[in-house]
CSV table of C-alpha atoms in Angstrom, one decimal:
chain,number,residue,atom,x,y,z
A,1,UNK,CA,-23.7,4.5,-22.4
A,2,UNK,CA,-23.8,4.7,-18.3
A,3,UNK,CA,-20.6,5.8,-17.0
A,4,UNK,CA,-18.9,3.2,-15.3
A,5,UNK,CA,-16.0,4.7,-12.7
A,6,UNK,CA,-12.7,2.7,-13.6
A,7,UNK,CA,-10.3,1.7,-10.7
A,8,UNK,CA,-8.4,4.5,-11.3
A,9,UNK,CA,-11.5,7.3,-11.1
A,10,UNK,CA,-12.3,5.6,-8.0
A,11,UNK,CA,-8.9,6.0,-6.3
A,12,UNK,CA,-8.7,9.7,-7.2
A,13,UNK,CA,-11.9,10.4,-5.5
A,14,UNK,CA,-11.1,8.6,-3.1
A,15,UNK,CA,-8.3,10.7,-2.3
A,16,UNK,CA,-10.2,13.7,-2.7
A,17,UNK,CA,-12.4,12.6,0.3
A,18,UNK,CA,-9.4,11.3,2.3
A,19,UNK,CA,-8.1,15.1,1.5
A,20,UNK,CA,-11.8,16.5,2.8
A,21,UNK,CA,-11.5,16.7,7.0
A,22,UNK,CA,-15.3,16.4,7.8
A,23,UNK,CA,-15.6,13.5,5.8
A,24,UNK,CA,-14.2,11.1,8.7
A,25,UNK,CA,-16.0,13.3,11.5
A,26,UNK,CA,-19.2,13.1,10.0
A,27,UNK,CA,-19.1,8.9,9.5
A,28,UNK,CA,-18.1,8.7,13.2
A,29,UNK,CA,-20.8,11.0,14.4
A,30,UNK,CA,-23.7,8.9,12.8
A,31,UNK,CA,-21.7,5.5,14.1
A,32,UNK,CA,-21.6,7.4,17.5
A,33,UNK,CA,-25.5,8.3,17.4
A,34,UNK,CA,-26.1,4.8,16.4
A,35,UNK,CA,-24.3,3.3,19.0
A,36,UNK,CA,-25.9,5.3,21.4
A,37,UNK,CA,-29.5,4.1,20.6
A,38,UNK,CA,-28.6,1.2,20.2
A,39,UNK,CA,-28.1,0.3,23.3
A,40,UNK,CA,-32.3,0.2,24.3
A,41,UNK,CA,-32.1,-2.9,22.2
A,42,UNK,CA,-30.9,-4.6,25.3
A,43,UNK,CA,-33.5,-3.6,27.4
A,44,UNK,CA,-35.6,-6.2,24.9
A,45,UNK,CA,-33.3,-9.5,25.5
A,46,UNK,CA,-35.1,-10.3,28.8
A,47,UNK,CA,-31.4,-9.9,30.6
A,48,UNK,CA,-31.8,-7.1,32.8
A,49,UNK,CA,-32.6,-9.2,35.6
A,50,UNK,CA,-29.3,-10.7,35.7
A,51,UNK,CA,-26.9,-7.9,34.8
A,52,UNK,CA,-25.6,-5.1,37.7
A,53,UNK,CA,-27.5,-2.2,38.0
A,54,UNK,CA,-26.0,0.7,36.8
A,55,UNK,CA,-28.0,4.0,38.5
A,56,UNK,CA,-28.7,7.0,36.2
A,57,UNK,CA,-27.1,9.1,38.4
A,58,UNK,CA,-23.9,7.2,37.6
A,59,UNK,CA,-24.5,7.5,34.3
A,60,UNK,CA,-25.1,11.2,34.1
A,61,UNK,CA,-22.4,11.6,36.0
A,62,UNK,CA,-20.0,10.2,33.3
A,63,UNK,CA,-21.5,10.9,30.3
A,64,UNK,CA,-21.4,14.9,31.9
A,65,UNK,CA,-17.5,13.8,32.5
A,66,UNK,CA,-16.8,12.7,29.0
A,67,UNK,CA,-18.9,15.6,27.1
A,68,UNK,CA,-17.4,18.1,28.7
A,69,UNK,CA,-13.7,16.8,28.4
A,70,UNK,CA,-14.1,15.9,25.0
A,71,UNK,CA,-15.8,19.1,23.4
A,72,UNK,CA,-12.4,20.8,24.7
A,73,UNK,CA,-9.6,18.4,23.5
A,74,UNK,CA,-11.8,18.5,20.5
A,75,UNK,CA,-10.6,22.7,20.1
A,76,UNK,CA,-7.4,21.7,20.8
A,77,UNK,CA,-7.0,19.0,18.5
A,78,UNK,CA,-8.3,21.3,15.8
A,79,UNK,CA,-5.6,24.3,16.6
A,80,UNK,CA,-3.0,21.5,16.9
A,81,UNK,CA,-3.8,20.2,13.4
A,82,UNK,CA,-4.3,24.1,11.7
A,83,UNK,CA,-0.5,25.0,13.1
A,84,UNK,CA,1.3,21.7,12.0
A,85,UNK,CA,-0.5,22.6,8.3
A,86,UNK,CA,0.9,26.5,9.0
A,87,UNK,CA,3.9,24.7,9.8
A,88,UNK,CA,4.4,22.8,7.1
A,89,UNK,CA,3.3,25.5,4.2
A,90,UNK,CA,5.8,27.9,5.8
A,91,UNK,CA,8.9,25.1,6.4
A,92,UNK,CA,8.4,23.0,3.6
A,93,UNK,CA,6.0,24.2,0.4
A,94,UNK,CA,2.7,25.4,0.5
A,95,UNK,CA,2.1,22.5,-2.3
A,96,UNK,CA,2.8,20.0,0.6
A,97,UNK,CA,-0.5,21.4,2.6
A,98,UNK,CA,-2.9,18.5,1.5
A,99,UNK,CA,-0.5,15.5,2.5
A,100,UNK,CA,-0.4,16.9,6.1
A,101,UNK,CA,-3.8,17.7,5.8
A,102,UNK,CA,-4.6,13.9,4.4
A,103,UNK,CA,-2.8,12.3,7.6
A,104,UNK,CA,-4.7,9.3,8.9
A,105,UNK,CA,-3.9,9.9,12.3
A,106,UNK,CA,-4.4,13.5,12.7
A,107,UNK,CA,-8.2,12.5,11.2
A,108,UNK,CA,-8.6,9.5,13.0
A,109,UNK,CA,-7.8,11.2,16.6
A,110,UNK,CA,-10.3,14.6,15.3
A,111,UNK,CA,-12.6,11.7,14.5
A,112,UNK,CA,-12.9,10.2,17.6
A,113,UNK,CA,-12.9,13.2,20.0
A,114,UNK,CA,-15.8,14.5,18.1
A,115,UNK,CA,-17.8,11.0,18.1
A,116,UNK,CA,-16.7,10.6,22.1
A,117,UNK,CA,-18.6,13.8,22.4
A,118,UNK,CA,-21.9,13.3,20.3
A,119,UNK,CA,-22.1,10.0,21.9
A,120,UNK,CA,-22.2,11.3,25.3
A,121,UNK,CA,-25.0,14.6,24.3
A,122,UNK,CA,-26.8,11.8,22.7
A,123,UNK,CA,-27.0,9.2,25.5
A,124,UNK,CA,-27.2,12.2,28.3
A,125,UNK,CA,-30.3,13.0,26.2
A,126,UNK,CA,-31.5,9.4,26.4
A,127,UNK,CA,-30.7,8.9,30.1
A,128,UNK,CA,-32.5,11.6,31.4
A,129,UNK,CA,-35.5,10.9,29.5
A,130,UNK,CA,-35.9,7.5,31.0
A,131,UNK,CA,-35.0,5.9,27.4
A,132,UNK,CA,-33.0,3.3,28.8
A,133,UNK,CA,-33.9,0.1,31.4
A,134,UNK,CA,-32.0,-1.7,33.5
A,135,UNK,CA,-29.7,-3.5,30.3
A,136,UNK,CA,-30.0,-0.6,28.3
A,137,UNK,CA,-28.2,1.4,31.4
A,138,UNK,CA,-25.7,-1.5,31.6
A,139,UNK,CA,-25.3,-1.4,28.3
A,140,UNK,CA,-24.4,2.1,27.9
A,141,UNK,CA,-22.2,1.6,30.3
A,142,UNK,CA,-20.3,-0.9,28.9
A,143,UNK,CA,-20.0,1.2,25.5
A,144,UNK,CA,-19.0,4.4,27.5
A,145,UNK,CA,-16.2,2.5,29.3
A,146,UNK,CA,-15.4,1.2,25.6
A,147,UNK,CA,-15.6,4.5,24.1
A,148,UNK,CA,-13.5,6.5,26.9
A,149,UNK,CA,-10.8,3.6,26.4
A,150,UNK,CA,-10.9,4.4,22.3
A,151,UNK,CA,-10.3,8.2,23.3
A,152,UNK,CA,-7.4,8.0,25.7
A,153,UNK,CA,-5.0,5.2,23.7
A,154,UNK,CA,-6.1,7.1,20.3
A,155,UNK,CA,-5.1,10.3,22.4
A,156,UNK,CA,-1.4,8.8,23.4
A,157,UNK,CA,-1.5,7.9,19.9
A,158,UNK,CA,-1.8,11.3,18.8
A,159,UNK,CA,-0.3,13.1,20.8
A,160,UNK,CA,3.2,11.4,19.5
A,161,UNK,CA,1.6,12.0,15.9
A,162,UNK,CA,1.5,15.5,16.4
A,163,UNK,CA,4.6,16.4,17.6
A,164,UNK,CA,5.9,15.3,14.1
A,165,UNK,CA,3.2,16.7,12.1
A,166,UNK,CA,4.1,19.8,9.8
A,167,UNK,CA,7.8,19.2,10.9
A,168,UNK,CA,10.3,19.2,7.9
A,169,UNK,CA,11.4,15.9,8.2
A,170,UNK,CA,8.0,14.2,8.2
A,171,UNK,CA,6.7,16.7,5.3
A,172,UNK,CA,9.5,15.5,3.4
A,173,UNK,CA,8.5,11.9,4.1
A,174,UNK,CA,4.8,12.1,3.3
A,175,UNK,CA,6.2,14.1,-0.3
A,176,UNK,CA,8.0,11.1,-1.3
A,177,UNK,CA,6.2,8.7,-0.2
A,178,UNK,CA,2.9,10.4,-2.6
A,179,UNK,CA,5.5,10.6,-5.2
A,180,UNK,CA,7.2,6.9,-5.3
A,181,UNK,CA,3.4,5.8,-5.3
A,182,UNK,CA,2.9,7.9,-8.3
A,183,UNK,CA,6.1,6.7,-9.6
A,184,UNK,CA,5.3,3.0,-9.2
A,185,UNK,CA,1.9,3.0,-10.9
A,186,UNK,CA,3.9,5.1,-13.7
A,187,UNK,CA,6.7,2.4,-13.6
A,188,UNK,CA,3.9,-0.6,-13.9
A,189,UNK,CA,1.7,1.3,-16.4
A,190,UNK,CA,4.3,3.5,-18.3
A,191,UNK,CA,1.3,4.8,-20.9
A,192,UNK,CA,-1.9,5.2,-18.2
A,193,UNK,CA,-2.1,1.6,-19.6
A,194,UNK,CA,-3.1,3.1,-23.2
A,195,UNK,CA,-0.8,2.0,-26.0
A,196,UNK,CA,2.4,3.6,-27.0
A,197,UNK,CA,2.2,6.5,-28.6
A,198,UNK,CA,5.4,6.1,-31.5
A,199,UNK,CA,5.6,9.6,-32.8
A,200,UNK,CA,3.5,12.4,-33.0
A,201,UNK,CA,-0.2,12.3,-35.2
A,202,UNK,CA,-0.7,15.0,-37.7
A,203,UNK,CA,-3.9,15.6,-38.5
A,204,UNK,CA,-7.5,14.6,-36.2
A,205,UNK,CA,-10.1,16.7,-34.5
A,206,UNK,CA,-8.6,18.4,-31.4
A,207,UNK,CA,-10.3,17.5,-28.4
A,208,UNK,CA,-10.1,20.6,-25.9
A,209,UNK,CA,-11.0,20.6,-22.2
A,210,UNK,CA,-13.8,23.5,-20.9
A,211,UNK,CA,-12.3,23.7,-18.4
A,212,UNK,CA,-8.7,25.9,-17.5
A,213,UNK,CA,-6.3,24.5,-15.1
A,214,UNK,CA,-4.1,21.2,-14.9
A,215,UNK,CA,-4.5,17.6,-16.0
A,216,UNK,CA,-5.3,16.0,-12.8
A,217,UNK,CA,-6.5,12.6,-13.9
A,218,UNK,CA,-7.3,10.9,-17.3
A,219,UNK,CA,-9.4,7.9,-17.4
A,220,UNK,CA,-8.1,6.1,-19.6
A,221,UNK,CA,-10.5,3.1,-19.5
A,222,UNK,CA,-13.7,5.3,-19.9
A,223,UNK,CA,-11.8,6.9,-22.8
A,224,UNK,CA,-11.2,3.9,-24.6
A,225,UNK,CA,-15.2,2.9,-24.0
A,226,UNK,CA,-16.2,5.9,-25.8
A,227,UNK,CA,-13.7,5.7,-29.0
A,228,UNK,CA,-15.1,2.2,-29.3
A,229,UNK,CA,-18.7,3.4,-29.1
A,230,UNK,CA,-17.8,5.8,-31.3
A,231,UNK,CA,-15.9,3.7,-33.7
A,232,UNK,CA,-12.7,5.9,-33.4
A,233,UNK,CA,-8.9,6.1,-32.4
A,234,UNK,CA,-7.6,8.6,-29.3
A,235,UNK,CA,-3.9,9.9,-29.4
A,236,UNK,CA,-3.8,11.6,-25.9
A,237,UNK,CA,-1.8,14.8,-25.8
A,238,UNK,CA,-1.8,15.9,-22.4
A,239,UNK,CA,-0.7,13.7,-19.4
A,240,UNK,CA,-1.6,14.4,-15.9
A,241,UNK,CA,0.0,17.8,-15.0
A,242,UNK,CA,0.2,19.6,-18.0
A,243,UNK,CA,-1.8,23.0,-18.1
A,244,UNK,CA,-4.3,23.3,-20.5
A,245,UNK,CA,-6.4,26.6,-21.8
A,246,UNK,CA,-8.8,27.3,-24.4
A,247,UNK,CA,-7.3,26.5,-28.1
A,248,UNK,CA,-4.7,23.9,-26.5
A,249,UNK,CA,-5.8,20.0,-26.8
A,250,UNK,CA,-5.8,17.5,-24.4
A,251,UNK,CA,-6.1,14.5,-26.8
A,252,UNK,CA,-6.8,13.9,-31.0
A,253,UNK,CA,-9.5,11.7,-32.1
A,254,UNK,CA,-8.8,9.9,-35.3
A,255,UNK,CA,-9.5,7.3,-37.7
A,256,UNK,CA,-13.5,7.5,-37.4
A,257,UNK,CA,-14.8,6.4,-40.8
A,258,UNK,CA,-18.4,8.8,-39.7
A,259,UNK,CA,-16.8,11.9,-37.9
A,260,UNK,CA,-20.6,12.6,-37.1
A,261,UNK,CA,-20.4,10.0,-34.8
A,262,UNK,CA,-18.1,11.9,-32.5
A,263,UNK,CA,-18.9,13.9,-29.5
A,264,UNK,CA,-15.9,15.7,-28.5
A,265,UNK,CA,-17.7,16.8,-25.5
A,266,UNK,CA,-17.9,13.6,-23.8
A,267,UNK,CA,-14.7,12.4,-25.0
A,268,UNK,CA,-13.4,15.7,-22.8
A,269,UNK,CA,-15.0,14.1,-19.8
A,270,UNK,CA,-12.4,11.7,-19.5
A,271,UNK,CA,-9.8,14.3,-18.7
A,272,UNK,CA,-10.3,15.7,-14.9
A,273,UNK,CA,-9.0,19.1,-15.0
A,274,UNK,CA,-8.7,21.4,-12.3
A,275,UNK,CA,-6.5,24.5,-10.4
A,276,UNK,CA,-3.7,22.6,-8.9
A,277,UNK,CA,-1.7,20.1,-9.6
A,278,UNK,CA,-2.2,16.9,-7.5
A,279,UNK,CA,-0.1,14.1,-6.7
A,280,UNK,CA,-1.7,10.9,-7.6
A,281,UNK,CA,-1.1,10.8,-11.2
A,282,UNK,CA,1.4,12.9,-11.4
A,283,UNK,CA,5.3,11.8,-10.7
A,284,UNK,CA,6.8,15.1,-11.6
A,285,UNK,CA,5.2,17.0,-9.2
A,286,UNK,CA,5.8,15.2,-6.7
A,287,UNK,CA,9.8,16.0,-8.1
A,288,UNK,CA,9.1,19.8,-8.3
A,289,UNK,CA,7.7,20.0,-4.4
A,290,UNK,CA,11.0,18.0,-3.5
A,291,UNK,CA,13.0,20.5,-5.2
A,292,UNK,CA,10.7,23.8,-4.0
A,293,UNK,CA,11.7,22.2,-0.2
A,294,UNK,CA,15.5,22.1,-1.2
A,295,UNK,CA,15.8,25.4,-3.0
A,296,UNK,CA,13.4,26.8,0.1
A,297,UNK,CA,16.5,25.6,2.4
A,298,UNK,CA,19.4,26.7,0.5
A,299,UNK,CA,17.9,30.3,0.2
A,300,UNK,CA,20.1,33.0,2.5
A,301,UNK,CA,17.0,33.7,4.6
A,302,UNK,CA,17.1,29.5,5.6
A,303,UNK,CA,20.7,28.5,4.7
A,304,UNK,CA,20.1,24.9,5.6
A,305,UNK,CA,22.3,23.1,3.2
A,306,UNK,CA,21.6,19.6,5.2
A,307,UNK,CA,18.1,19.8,4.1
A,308,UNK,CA,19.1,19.7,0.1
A,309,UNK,CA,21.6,17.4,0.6
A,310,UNK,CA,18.7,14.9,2.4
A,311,UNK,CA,16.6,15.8,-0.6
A,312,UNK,CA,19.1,14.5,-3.5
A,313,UNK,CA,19.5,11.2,-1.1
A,314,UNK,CA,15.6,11.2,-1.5
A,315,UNK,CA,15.5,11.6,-5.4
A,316,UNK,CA,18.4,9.2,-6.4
A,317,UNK,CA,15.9,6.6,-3.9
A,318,UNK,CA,13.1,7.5,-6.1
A,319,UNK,CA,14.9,7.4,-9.6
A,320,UNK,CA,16.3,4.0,-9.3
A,321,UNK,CA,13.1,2.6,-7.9
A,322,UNK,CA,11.4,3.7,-10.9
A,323,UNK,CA,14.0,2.6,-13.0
A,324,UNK,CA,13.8,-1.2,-11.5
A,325,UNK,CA,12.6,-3.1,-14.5
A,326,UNK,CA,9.1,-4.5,-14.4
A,327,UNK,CA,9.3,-8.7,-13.3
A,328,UNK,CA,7.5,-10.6,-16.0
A,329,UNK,CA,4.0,-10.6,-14.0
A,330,UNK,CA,3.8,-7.0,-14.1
A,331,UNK,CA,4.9,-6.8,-17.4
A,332,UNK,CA,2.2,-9.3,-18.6
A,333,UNK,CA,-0.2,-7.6,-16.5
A,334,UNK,CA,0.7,-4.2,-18.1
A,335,UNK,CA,0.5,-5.8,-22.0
A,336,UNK,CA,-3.1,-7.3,-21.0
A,337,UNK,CA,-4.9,-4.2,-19.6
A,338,UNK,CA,-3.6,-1.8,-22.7
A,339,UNK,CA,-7.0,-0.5,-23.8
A,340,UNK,CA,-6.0,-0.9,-28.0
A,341,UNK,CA,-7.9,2.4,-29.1
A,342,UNK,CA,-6.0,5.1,-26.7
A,343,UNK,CA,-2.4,5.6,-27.7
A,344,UNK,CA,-0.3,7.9,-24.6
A,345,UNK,CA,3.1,9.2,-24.3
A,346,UNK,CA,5.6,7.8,-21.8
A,347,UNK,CA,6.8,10.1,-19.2
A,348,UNK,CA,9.8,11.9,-21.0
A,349,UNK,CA,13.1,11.0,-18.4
A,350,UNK,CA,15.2,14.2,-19.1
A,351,UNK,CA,11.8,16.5,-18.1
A,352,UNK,CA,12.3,14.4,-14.7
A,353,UNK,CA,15.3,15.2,-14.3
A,354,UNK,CA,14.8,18.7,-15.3
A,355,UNK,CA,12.1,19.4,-12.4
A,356,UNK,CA,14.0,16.8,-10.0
A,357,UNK,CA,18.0,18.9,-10.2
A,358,UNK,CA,17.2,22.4,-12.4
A,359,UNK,CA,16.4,24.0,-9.0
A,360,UNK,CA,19.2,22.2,-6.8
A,361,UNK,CA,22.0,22.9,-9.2
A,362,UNK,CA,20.7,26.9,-9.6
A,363,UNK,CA,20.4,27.4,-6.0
A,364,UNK,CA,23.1,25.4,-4.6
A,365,UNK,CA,26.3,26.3,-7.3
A,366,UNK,CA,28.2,28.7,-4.9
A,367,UNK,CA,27.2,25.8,-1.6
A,368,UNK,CA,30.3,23.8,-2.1
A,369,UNK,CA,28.6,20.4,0.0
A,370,UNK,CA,25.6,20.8,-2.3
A,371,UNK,CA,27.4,21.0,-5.1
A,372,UNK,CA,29.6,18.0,-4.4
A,373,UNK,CA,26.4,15.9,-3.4
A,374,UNK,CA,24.8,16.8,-6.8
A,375,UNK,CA,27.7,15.0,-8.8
A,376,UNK,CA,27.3,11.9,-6.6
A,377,UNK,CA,23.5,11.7,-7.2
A,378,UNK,CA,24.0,12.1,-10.4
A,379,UNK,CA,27.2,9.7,-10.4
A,380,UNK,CA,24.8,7.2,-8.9
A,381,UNK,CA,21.9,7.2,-11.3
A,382,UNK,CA,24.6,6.8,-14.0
A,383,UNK,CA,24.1,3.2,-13.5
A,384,UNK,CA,20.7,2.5,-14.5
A,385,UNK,CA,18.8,2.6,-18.4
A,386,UNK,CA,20.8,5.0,-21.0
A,387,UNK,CA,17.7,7.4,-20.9
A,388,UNK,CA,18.7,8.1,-17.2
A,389,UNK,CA,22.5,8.0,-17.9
A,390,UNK,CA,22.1,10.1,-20.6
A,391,UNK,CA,20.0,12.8,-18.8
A,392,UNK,CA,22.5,12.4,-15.5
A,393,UNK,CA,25.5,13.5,-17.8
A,394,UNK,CA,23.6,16.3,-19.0
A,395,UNK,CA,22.9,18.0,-16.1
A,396,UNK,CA,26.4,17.5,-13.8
A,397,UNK,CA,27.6,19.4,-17.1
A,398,UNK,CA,25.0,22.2,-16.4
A,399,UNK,CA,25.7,22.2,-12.6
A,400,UNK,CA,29.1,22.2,-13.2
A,401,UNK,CA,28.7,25.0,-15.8
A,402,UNK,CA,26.8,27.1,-12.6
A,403,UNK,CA,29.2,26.3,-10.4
A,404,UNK,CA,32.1,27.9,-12.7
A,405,UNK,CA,29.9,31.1,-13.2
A,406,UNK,CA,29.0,31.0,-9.1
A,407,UNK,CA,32.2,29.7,-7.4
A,408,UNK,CA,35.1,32.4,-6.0
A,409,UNK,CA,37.1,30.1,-4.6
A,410,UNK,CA,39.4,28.1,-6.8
A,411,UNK,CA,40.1,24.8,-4.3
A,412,UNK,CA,36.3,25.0,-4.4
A,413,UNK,CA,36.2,24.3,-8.3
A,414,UNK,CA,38.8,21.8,-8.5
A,415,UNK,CA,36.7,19.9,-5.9
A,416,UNK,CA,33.6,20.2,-7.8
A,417,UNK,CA,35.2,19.5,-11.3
A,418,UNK,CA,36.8,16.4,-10.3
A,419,UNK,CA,34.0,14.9,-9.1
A,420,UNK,CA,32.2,16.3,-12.6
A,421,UNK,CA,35.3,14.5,-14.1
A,422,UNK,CA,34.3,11.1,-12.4
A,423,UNK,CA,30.3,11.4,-13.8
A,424,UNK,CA,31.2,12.2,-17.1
A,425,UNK,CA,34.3,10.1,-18.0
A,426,UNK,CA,35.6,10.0,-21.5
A,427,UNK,CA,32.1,11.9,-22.8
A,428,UNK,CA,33.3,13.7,-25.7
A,429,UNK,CA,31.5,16.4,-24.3
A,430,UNK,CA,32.5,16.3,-20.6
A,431,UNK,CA,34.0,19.3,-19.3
A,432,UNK,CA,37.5,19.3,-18.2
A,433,UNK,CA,39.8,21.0,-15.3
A,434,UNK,CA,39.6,24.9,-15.6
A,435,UNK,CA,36.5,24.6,-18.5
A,436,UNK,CA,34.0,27.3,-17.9
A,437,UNK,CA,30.2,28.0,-19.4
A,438,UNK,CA,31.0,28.2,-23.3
A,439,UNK,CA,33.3,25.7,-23.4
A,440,UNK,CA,31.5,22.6,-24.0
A,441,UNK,CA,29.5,21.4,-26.6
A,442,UNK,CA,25.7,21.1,-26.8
């Protein structure tokens, strides 16, 4: 059977290329070389009597003018772009590299400072070979004008883009906006549109991946093409992020009434494995660089409490957006693309949580703001499915619990309890005024 790329194979490599920055450079060379040549196809519509002469001289002139400025904002552009990703691995994560490096603008400006300068060696070449007539010269004119037009409101454009780029703030922004995309497409296909998978299978043959690294992608379309073909069932046991090494599965193939149909080797093919995590399929990632930023700014060496407390605003955003329930549309739309011979696990809500607060709540239980602003978060995602409540109680009792063991001050504690107090209301298993580590049950 050919292999088909599904929509959602297509989108990842997509986003490998948009993560690749000579992919854009090299498309806008060949457009510039084209354009460039292109312009003795005037010199064949019999209009060069009627159009201004344009003089090589003046030509070379500009063409010298524009090669020569742009090989050199070209350098700069480049050193610009290397320190705002320095910038960001050394303020923010290193994790957070490939969103700055993936930045349309930054890519888009590289792009066109490059193209401005091949298309000005490649018509220089042309003019002073005599390649062009009198409406090819006008025509090149027109198309340097056009082109030195592109470079300076794509340079103003830039220029503003770079001042940002790598900064904190916009790192931030660019981490959740990759992870509220993967969130969403988690939200609207809580299974990687396989069925539900109601408890775990015993038995099947163990599907392992050749390969050692992390789940990047699963396609779950292609996987459901092959168990047809190969009149089985697929129980996936690794989602995107989970490392996997020789001996440990990524999925179980069951049910085949002729196991000798099976090839557990293409059925592997399905799962893209590879060294680092990535952000497109994976939503708790994108939680764990969130939390690497914050427990980066609440170490001594940054002590930059502001920057955690921005991050839980971020994460409560991202929770109850992904807690929204789906509108019937997307629910239909989720039932009708299920592919009936993959089952998948939803993404567990507590493990969320885990990667979203573990690190805020250890770093930040002797930073009495941060403390305070973990019980609200957690307060405020209180409110949406019992799965989140649930897991919300759970950990204001553990970062109350830390701040007990971290805390000196007493006024501190009574702060930070009664605000514990609030989350947990009458829980049986709350923690009260004065309550320490031990003191509550599991």
């Amino acid at each position: 059977m050919p292999f088909i790329p599904s929509r959602d194979r297509c989108r990842f490599l997509v986003n490998r290329l948009r993560e690749r920055l000579w992919v854009k450079p090299l498309a806008i060379c060949l457009i510039s070389i084209l354009c460039a040549l292109a312009a003795r196809l005037a010199d064949h519509s019999g209009l060069g009597h009627y159009l201004p002469v344009i003089t090589n001289e003046a030509l070379l002139s500009l063409l010298s003018i524009m090669s020569a400025s742009m090989l050199g904002i070209a350098t700069f552009a480049v050193a610009s772009m290397v320190a705002a990703y320095a910038s960001a691995s050394s303020a923010a994560t290193p994790r957070s590299v490939t969103l700055v490096i993936a930045d349309d603008v930054s890519q888009n400006a590289l792009s066109t400072f490059i193209g401005a300068f091949i298309f000005s060696v490649v018509a220089l070449i042309g003019v002073k070979n005599d390649y062009f007539a009198l409406a090819g010269r006008f025509t090149l004119f027109l198309l340097t004008l056009i082109v030195l037009a592109i470079v300076i409101l794509m340079f103003v454009h830039w220029v503003d883009r770079i001042a940002r780029l790598g900064r904190l703030g916009t790192t931030v922004k660019r981490v959740e906006q990759a992870t509220h995309a993967a969130l969403q497409r988690r939200r609207q296909a809580p299974t990687l549109r396989a069925r539900p998978a109601d408890e775990a299978l015993i038995g099947g043959l163990l599907i392992s991946s050749p390969e050692i690294g992390y789940v990047q992608q699963i396609d779950v379309a292609y996987l459901n093409a092959l168990a047809a073909e190969m009149d089985t069932h697929i129980q996936v046991l690794a989602l995107p992020g989970t490392f996997v090494a020789p001996g440990q599965g990524v999925a179980l193939a069951y049910g085949c009434p002729d196991p000798t149909r099976l090839d557990l080797s293409r059925l592997a093919t399905a799962f893209k494995v590879g060294a680092e995590r990535l952000f497109d399929e994976d939503p708790r990632f994108g939680l764990i660089v969130l939390a690497e930023i914050a427990g980066r700014a609440l170490s001594p060496a940054v002590n930059d409490p502001g920057t955690a407390i921005g991050i839980l605003a971020t994460l409560v955003r991202l929770f109850v957006n992904w807690d929204a329930p789906l509108s019937s549309d997307e629910q239909a739309n989720n039932e009708a693309s299920l592919c009936d011979r993959v089952t998948a696990p939803p993404l567990a809500v507590i493990d969320m949580f885990d990667d979203a607060f573990t690190a805020i709540a250890r770093d930040g239980a002797g930073t009495l703001e941060v403390a305070l602003r973990l019980q609200k978060a957690l307060q405020a995602l209180t409110h949406g499915s019992q799965a989140m409540s649930d897991a919300a109680h759970h950990h204001g009792r553990l970062a109350l619990a830390r701040c007990e063991l971290t805390m000196t001050l007493e006024e501190d504690k009574v702060q930070v309890r009664a605000l514990a107090r609030a989350l947990l209301g009458n829980d049986e298993r709350g923690t009260s005024p004065g309550s320490t580590l031990g003191t509550h049950s599991p």
